[in-house]
Amino acid sequence: MTTPPHTISTLPLSWEDVHRDTRILAGMLAELPAFCGIVAVTRGGLVPAAILSRELDIHLVETVCVSTYDDRDIRDPQVLKTLAGDGAGWLVVDDLVDTGATLQVLRGMLPKAHFATVYAKPKGQPLVDTFATVFAQSTWVAFPWEPPGKGS
Ligand SMILES: O=P(O)(O)OC[C@H]1O[C@H](OP(=O)(O)OP(=O)(O)O)[C@H](O)[C@@H]1O
């Protein structure tokens, strides 16, 4: 995502931060009825999905592939690859819900799935079923897998 103009602080996360917070999310998800599989939302959901697949002992892992066009405050997610069915029994995983634009599109495609993110900002929070940590809307989260200076 291109850094939005209203962002006022950057929070760099380490691999250890993401691992810890994803394990916290796993603990929350473990309380729920078992999922048939995990759907990682590319690209940010890939690492959290890998961690969750270990923590929850789920071997069936799929992807939905999303590329988002950013123009200042307008986000336009394009779905490059979807998943068959209505999402029933599946756990959809992303790293972050920010504006909610990505999950809004995915919820339309997979209305019966359970949606989880490691991190949530207030604007997108209503679109997530389970999340571990909330950041202020004005915080720019820099993930350890992002090449320096490229944003996510
Ligand atoms: O709630 P939203 O405003 O839609 O923002 C959240 C999305 O933005 C990031 O992906 P991004 O579009 O940057 O693509 P990437 O995962 O390929 O880096 C992140 O991984 C989420 O998928």
XYZ file of N, CA and C and ligand atoms in Angstrom:
478
model
N 0.853 -1.186 0.000
C 0.000 0.000 0.000
C 0.892 1.240 0.000
N 0.576 2.231 -0.825
C 1.312 3.485 -0.816
C 1.035 4.219 0.493
N 2.064 4.779 1.096
C 1.873 5.468 2.370
C 0.855 6.583 2.206
N -0.281 6.536 2.936
C -1.283 7.586 2.777
C -0.804 8.916 3.341
N -1.302 10.054 2.819
C -0.792 11.358 3.215
C -1.060 11.710 4.676
N -2.106 11.095 5.293
C -2.446 11.441 6.669
C -1.639 10.640 7.701
N -0.757 9.738 7.232
C 0.024 8.928 8.159
C 1.025 9.820 8.894
N 1.047 9.709 10.231
C 1.929 10.607 10.970
C 3.072 9.898 11.673
N 3.004 8.584 11.825
C 4.132 7.903 12.449
C 4.309 6.528 11.831
N 5.571 6.106 11.736
C 5.875 4.785 11.177
C 6.272 3.856 12.306
N 5.723 2.651 12.290
C 6.061 1.647 13.293
C 6.719 0.465 12.587
N 8.046 0.344 12.683
C 8.696 -0.815 12.069
C 8.527 -2.043 12.957
N 8.052 -3.131 12.365
C 7.885 -4.377 13.108
C 9.005 -5.334 12.738
N 9.510 -6.076 13.725
C 10.542 -7.085 13.478
C 9.873 -8.435 13.194
N 10.669 -9.372 12.706
C 10.167 -10.736 12.523
C 9.674 -11.298 13.857
N 10.405 -10.961 14.921
C 10.005 -11.461 16.252
C 8.663 -10.869 16.685
N 8.458 -9.587 16.377
C 7.168 -8.958 16.710
C 6.026 -9.694 16.008
N 6.204 -9.926 14.705
C 5.129 -10.546 13.919
C 4.897 -11.986 14.382
N 5.980 -12.693 14.680
C 5.837 -14.079 15.143
C 5.065 -14.111 16.471
N 5.472 -13.247 17.399
C 4.796 -13.187 18.710
C 3.312 -12.860 18.541
N 3.004 -11.829 17.764
C 1.612 -11.390 17.640
C 0.763 -12.411 16.878
N 1.378 -13.113 15.924
C 0.630 -14.139 15.190
C 0.355 -15.338 16.097
N 1.286 -15.625 16.998
C 1.035 -16.716 17.953
C -0.073 -16.338 18.942
N -0.150 -15.059 19.265
C -1.275 -14.593 20.104
C -2.590 -14.797 19.340
N -2.586 -14.430 18.060
C -3.784 -14.646 17.230
C -4.133 -16.134 17.174
N -3.115 -16.973 17.047
C -3.351 -18.420 16.994
C -4.048 -18.910 18.260
N -3.633 -18.376 19.394
C -4.254 -18.766 20.660
C -5.738 -18.424 20.684
N -6.083 -17.277 20.099
C -7.493 -16.873 20.035
C -8.270 -17.783 19.080
N -7.664 -18.098 17.946
C -8.342 -18.916 16.936
C -8.496 -20.369 17.395
N -7.593 -20.812 18.247
C -7.642 -22.196 18.739
C -8.872 -22.446 19.605
N -9.474 -21.376 20.098
C -10.687 -21.506 20.920
C -11.938 -21.749 20.067
N -11.821 -21.541 18.768
C -12.973 -21.643 17.868
C -13.085 -23.056 17.303
N -14.251 -23.416 16.734
C -14.345 -24.713 16.047
C -13.275 -24.833 14.968
N -12.777 -26.039 14.744
C -11.647 -26.243 13.820
C -11.999 -25.779 12.404
N -10.993 -25.251 11.734
C -11.159 -24.814 10.339
C -10.743 -25.936 9.406
N -11.361 -25.968 8.207
C -10.970 -26.998 7.238
C -9.666 -26.620 6.551
N -9.360 -25.331 6.496
C -8.127 -24.898 5.853
C -7.922 -23.409 6.033
N -6.733 -22.962 5.622
C -6.352 -21.553 5.730
C -6.263 -20.964 4.324
N -6.744 -19.749 4.181
C -6.596 -19.002 2.930
C -5.738 -17.782 3.218
N -4.552 -17.738 2.649
C -3.664 -16.586 2.820
C -4.013 -15.527 1.781
N -4.129 -14.276 2.225
C -4.367 -13.163 1.308
C -3.006 -12.608 0.903
N -2.680 -12.714 -0.378
C -1.380 -12.212 -0.830
C -1.413 -10.683 -0.866
N -0.194 -10.161 -0.600
C 0.952 -10.936 -0.208
C 1.154 -10.912 1.308
N 0.579 -9.925 1.968
C 0.833 -9.730 3.398
C 0.408 -10.883 4.283
N -0.576 -11.676 3.832
C -1.064 -12.765 4.668
C -0.218 -14.025 4.589
N 0.788 -14.039 3.711
C 1.529 -15.283 3.489
C 2.301 -15.742 4.724
N 3.047 -14.835 5.338
C 3.847 -15.226 6.506
C 2.950 -15.552 7.696
N 1.960 -14.700 8.026
C 1.050 -15.095 9.111
C 0.359 -16.431 8.849
N -0.025 -16.711 7.606
C -0.682 -17.985 7.296
C 0.273 -19.155 7.534
N 1.529 -18.977 7.201
C 2.507 -20.048 7.437
C 2.648 -20.325 8.935
N 2.698 -19.265 9.721
C 2.824 -19.441 11.178
C 1.560 -20.100 11.737
N 0.396 -19.620 11.292
C -0.865 -20.177 11.802
C -1.043 -21.635 11.397
N -0.553 -21.993 10.213
C -0.708 -23.387 9.783
C 0.038 -24.327 10.719
N 1.168 -23.850 11.256
C 1.925 -24.637 12.246
C 1.237 -24.628 13.604
N 0.868 -23.434 14.039
C 0.288 -23.297 15.387
C -1.032 -24.053 15.515
N -1.840 -24.028 14.435
C -3.164 -24.656 14.478
C -3.146 -26.055 13.870
N -1.973 -26.484 13.392
C -1.794 -27.810 12.779
C -2.769 -28.018 11.612
N -2.778 -27.050 10.722
C -3.620 -27.124 9.524
C -2.701 -27.294 8.312
N -2.948 -28.349 7.527
C -2.071 -28.651 6.392
C -2.609 -28.113 5.073
N -3.910 -27.853 5.028
C -4.523 -27.376 3.788
C -4.436 -25.850 3.750
N -3.604 -25.325 2.855
C -3.372 -23.879 2.787
C -3.544 -23.414 1.346
N -4.436 -22.459 1.165
C -4.728 -21.898 -0.158
C -4.352 -20.415 -0.183
N -4.467 -19.823 -1.353
C -4.277 -18.369 -1.450
C -5.454 -17.748 -2.191
N -5.743 -16.505 -1.831
C -6.457 -15.620 -2.742
C -5.467 -14.499 -3.032
N -5.377 -14.115 -4.297
C -4.344 -13.171 -4.705
C -4.982 -11.829 -5.048
N -4.490 -10.788 -4.383
C -5.074 -9.456 -4.514
C -3.972 -8.454 -4.819
N -4.226 -7.606 -5.806
C -3.311 -6.500 -6.115
C -4.135 -5.219 -6.025
N -3.634 -4.259 -5.268
C -4.432 -3.053 -5.010
C -3.812 -1.828 -5.655
N -4.647 -1.120 -6.388
C -4.234 0.159 -6.962
C -4.489 1.247 -5.921
N -3.463 1.998 -5.568
C -3.576 3.071 -4.580
C -3.489 4.417 -5.258
N -4.441 5.297 -4.962
C -4.341 6.678 -5.426
C -4.785 7.579 -4.277
N -3.807 8.043 -3.514
C -4.080 8.834 -2.302
C -5.034 8.051 -1.407
N -6.241 8.525 -1.153
C -7.123 7.836 -0.214
C -7.995 6.771 -0.872
N -7.887 6.589 -2.187
C -8.721 5.604 -2.869
C -7.947 4.301 -3.025
N -8.541 3.194 -2.532
C -7.918 1.875 -2.694
C -8.846 1.009 -3.514
N -8.288 0.384 -4.536
C -9.111 -0.395 -5.460
C -8.505 -1.783 -5.606
N -8.890 -2.730 -4.737
C -8.306 -4.071 -4.789
C -8.825 -4.865 -5.999
N -7.903 -5.458 -6.727
C -8.248 -6.326 -7.855
C -7.929 -7.763 -7.461
N -8.910 -8.642 -7.598
C -8.701 -10.042 -7.238
C -8.123 -10.778 -8.447
N -6.904 -11.283 -8.306
C -6.213 -11.983 -9.396
C -6.496 -13.483 -9.361
N -6.774 -13.995 -8.160
C -7.074 -15.431 -8.003
C -8.005 -15.577 -6.815
N -9.066 -16.327 -7.010
C -10.049 -16.489 -5.937
C -10.062 -17.931 -5.443
N -11.048 -18.242 -4.612
C -11.204 -19.590 -4.062
C -12.618 -20.035 -4.387
N -12.777 -21.272 -4.792
C -14.118 -21.783 -5.117
C -14.963 -21.891 -3.847
N -16.256 -21.695 -3.981
C -17.171 -21.865 -2.862
C -17.440 -20.569 -2.126
N -18.162 -20.704 -0.996
C -18.579 -19.520 -0.229
C -17.706 -19.266 1.000
N -16.639 -20.054 1.158
C -15.715 -19.847 2.277
C -16.087 -20.591 3.544
N -17.180 -21.338 3.540
C -17.608 -22.030 4.763
C -16.492 -22.946 5.278
N -16.152 -22.793 6.540
C -15.128 -23.622 7.181
C -13.709 -23.127 7.019
N -13.502 -22.120 6.177
C -12.151 -21.625 5.905
C -11.782 -20.452 6.807
N -10.502 -20.375 7.109
C -9.932 -19.248 7.847
C -9.153 -18.375 6.863
N -9.618 -17.154 6.643
C -8.935 -16.223 5.739
C -8.006 -15.343 6.575
N -6.731 -15.281 6.182
C -5.711 -14.621 7.006
C -5.007 -13.516 6.229
N -4.933 -12.349 6.843
C -4.119 -11.261 6.296
C -3.291 -10.678 7.431
N -2.250 -9.924 7.056
C -1.416 -9.328 8.101
C -2.115 -8.166 8.783
N -2.833 -7.351 7.979
C -3.358 -6.083 8.492
C -4.667 -5.745 7.800
N -5.638 -5.245 8.579
C -6.768 -4.563 7.962
C -6.588 -3.083 8.279
N -6.608 -2.263 7.229
C -6.337 -0.826 7.386
C -7.620 -0.044 7.077
N -7.877 0.229 5.804
C -9.134 0.895 5.439
C -10.285 -0.108 5.383
N -9.947 -1.395 5.239
C -10.964 -2.437 5.090
C -11.306 -2.743 3.642
N -10.695 -2.020 2.702
C -11.045 -2.203 1.279
C -10.796 -3.644 0.818
N -9.679 -4.221 1.219
C -9.341 -5.584 0.782
C -10.343 -6.596 1.349
N -10.587 -6.514 2.646
C -11.484 -7.505 3.258
C -12.926 -7.314 2.815
N -13.303 -6.103 2.474
C -14.665 -5.886 1.977
C -14.890 -6.678 0.694
N -13.917 -6.630 -0.199
C -14.015 -7.387 -1.453
C -14.026 -8.887 -1.165
N -13.143 -9.324 -0.267
C -13.040 -10.756 0.018
C -14.274 -11.284 0.749
N -14.850 -10.484 1.607
C -16.085 -10.907 2.289
C -17.224 -11.095 1.292
N -17.237 -10.268 0.261
C -18.243 -10.436 -0.777
C -18.080 -11.760 -1.507
N -16.818 -12.186 -1.679
C -16.531 -13.439 -2.382
C -16.720 -14.665 -1.504
N -16.348 -14.527 -0.229
C -16.314 -15.672 0.697
C -17.127 -15.326 1.951
N -18.440 -15.162 1.808
C -19.240 -14.629 2.917
C -19.294 -15.521 4.153
N -19.008 -16.818 4.001
C -19.118 -17.715 5.163
C -17.769 -18.004 5.824
N -16.705 -17.400 5.330
C -15.382 -17.637 5.917
C -15.227 -16.865 7.223
N -14.229 -17.283 8.011
C -13.844 -16.541 9.215
C -12.620 -15.702 8.847
N -12.688 -14.402 9.101
C -11.617 -13.490 8.691
C -10.773 -13.091 9.900
N -9.454 -13.292 9.772
C -8.538 -12.959 10.869
C -7.362 -12.153 10.332
N -6.951 -11.162 11.113
C -5.724 -10.421 10.798
C -4.897 -10.318 12.071
N -3.597 -10.220 11.893
C -2.738 -10.046 13.069
C -2.956 -8.643 13.637
N -3.022 -7.663 12.722
C -3.133 -6.266 13.146
C -4.388 -5.647 12.533
N -4.956 -4.684 13.252
C -6.149 -4.000 12.761
C -6.053 -2.518 13.086
N -6.556 -1.699 12.163
C -6.750 -0.277 12.444
C -8.261 -0.042 12.565
N -8.656 0.985 13.298
C -10.081 1.160 13.628
C -11.016 1.163 12.427
N -10.595 1.791 11.325
C -11.488 1.886 10.168
C -11.858 0.510 9.606
N -10.913 -0.400 9.609
C -11.162 -1.716 9.036
C -11.600 -2.763 10.039
N -11.495 -2.417 11.313
C -11.743 -3.391 12.384
C -13.095 -4.119 12.273
N -14.196 -3.428 11.894
C -15.484 -4.137 11.819
C -15.516 -5.259 10.782
N -14.548 -5.279 9.876
C -14.544 -6.303 8.820
C -13.815 -7.574 9.244
N -13.181 -7.554 10.418
C -12.397 -8.703 10.880
C -13.133 -9.407 12.008
N -13.132 -10.736 11.964
C -13.753 -11.502 13.040
C -12.816 -11.617 14.240
N -11.531 -11.860 13.976
C -10.557 -12.041 15.058
C -9.256 -11.332 14.687
N -8.704 -10.561 15.617
C -7.410 -9.889 15.391
C -6.667 -9.835 16.720
N -5.340 -9.664 16.645
C -4.540 -9.705 17.876
C -4.271 -8.323 18.441
N -3.961 -7.343 17.595
C -3.467 -6.048 18.069
C -4.038 -4.916 17.230
N -4.372 -3.808 17.881
C -4.905 -2.634 17.182
C -3.847 -1.536 17.152
N -3.726 -0.879 15.993
C -2.878 0.307 15.862
C -3.749 1.498 15.495
N -3.283 2.691 15.834
C -3.992 3.914 15.455
C -4.063 4.019 13.933
N -5.149 4.630 13.454
C -5.315 4.780 12.002
C -4.146 5.544 11.387
N -3.561 6.450 12.150
C -2.480 7.302 11.629
C -1.117 6.615 11.625
N -1.047 5.390 12.156
C 0.243 4.679 12.201
C 0.489 3.936 10.900
N 1.674 4.103 10.345
C 2.091 3.328 9.175
C 2.888 2.138 9.665
N 2.404 0.940 9.394
C 3.055 -0.276 9.875
C 4.020 -0.764 8.803
N 5.298 -0.889 9.156
C 6.325 -1.377 8.218
C 6.673 -2.817 8.584
N 6.359 -3.759 7.693
C 6.570 -5.180 7.966
C 7.986 -5.611 7.579
N 8.519 -6.630 8.273
C 9.917 -7.008 8.038
C 10.177 -7.586 6.656
N 9.145 -8.080 5.963
C 9.343 -8.671 4.629
C 9.292 -7.630 3.525
N 9.021 -6.383 3.834
C 8.939 -5.359 2.799
C 10.337 -4.832 2.469
N 10.691 -4.807 1.186
C 11.990 -4.222 0.817
C 12.046 -2.773 1.294
N 13.203 -2.308 1.787
C 13.303 -0.948 2.318
C 12.848 0.096 1.299
N 12.023 1.026 1.764
C 11.605 2.153 0.924
C 10.501 1.852 -0.055
N 9.980 0.605 -0.064
C 8.951 0.254 -1.058
C 7.549 0.214 -0.490
N 7.385 0.387 0.838
C 6.057 0.219 1.424
C 5.642 -1.224 1.260
N 4.365 -1.549 1.487
C 3.936 -2.947 1.360
C 3.397 -3.219 -0.021
O -7.556 -2.694 4.671
P -6.828 -2.233 3.467
O -6.814 -0.725 3.336
O -7.278 -2.893 2.206
O -5.293 -2.556 3.680
C -4.843 -3.820 4.090
C -4.176 -4.540 2.959
O -3.029 -3.755 2.558
C -1.882 -4.596 2.544
O -1.744 -5.199 1.305
P -1.252 -4.383 0.034
O -2.440 -3.888 -0.739
O -0.285 -3.336 0.451
O -0.563 -5.466 -0.855
P 0.537 -6.560 -0.471
O -0.098 -7.468 0.545
O 0.817 -7.221 -1.763
O 1.718 -5.827 0.086
C -2.179 -5.651 3.584
O -1.419 -6.814 3.380
C -3.664 -5.883 3.416
O -3.958 -6.880 2.449
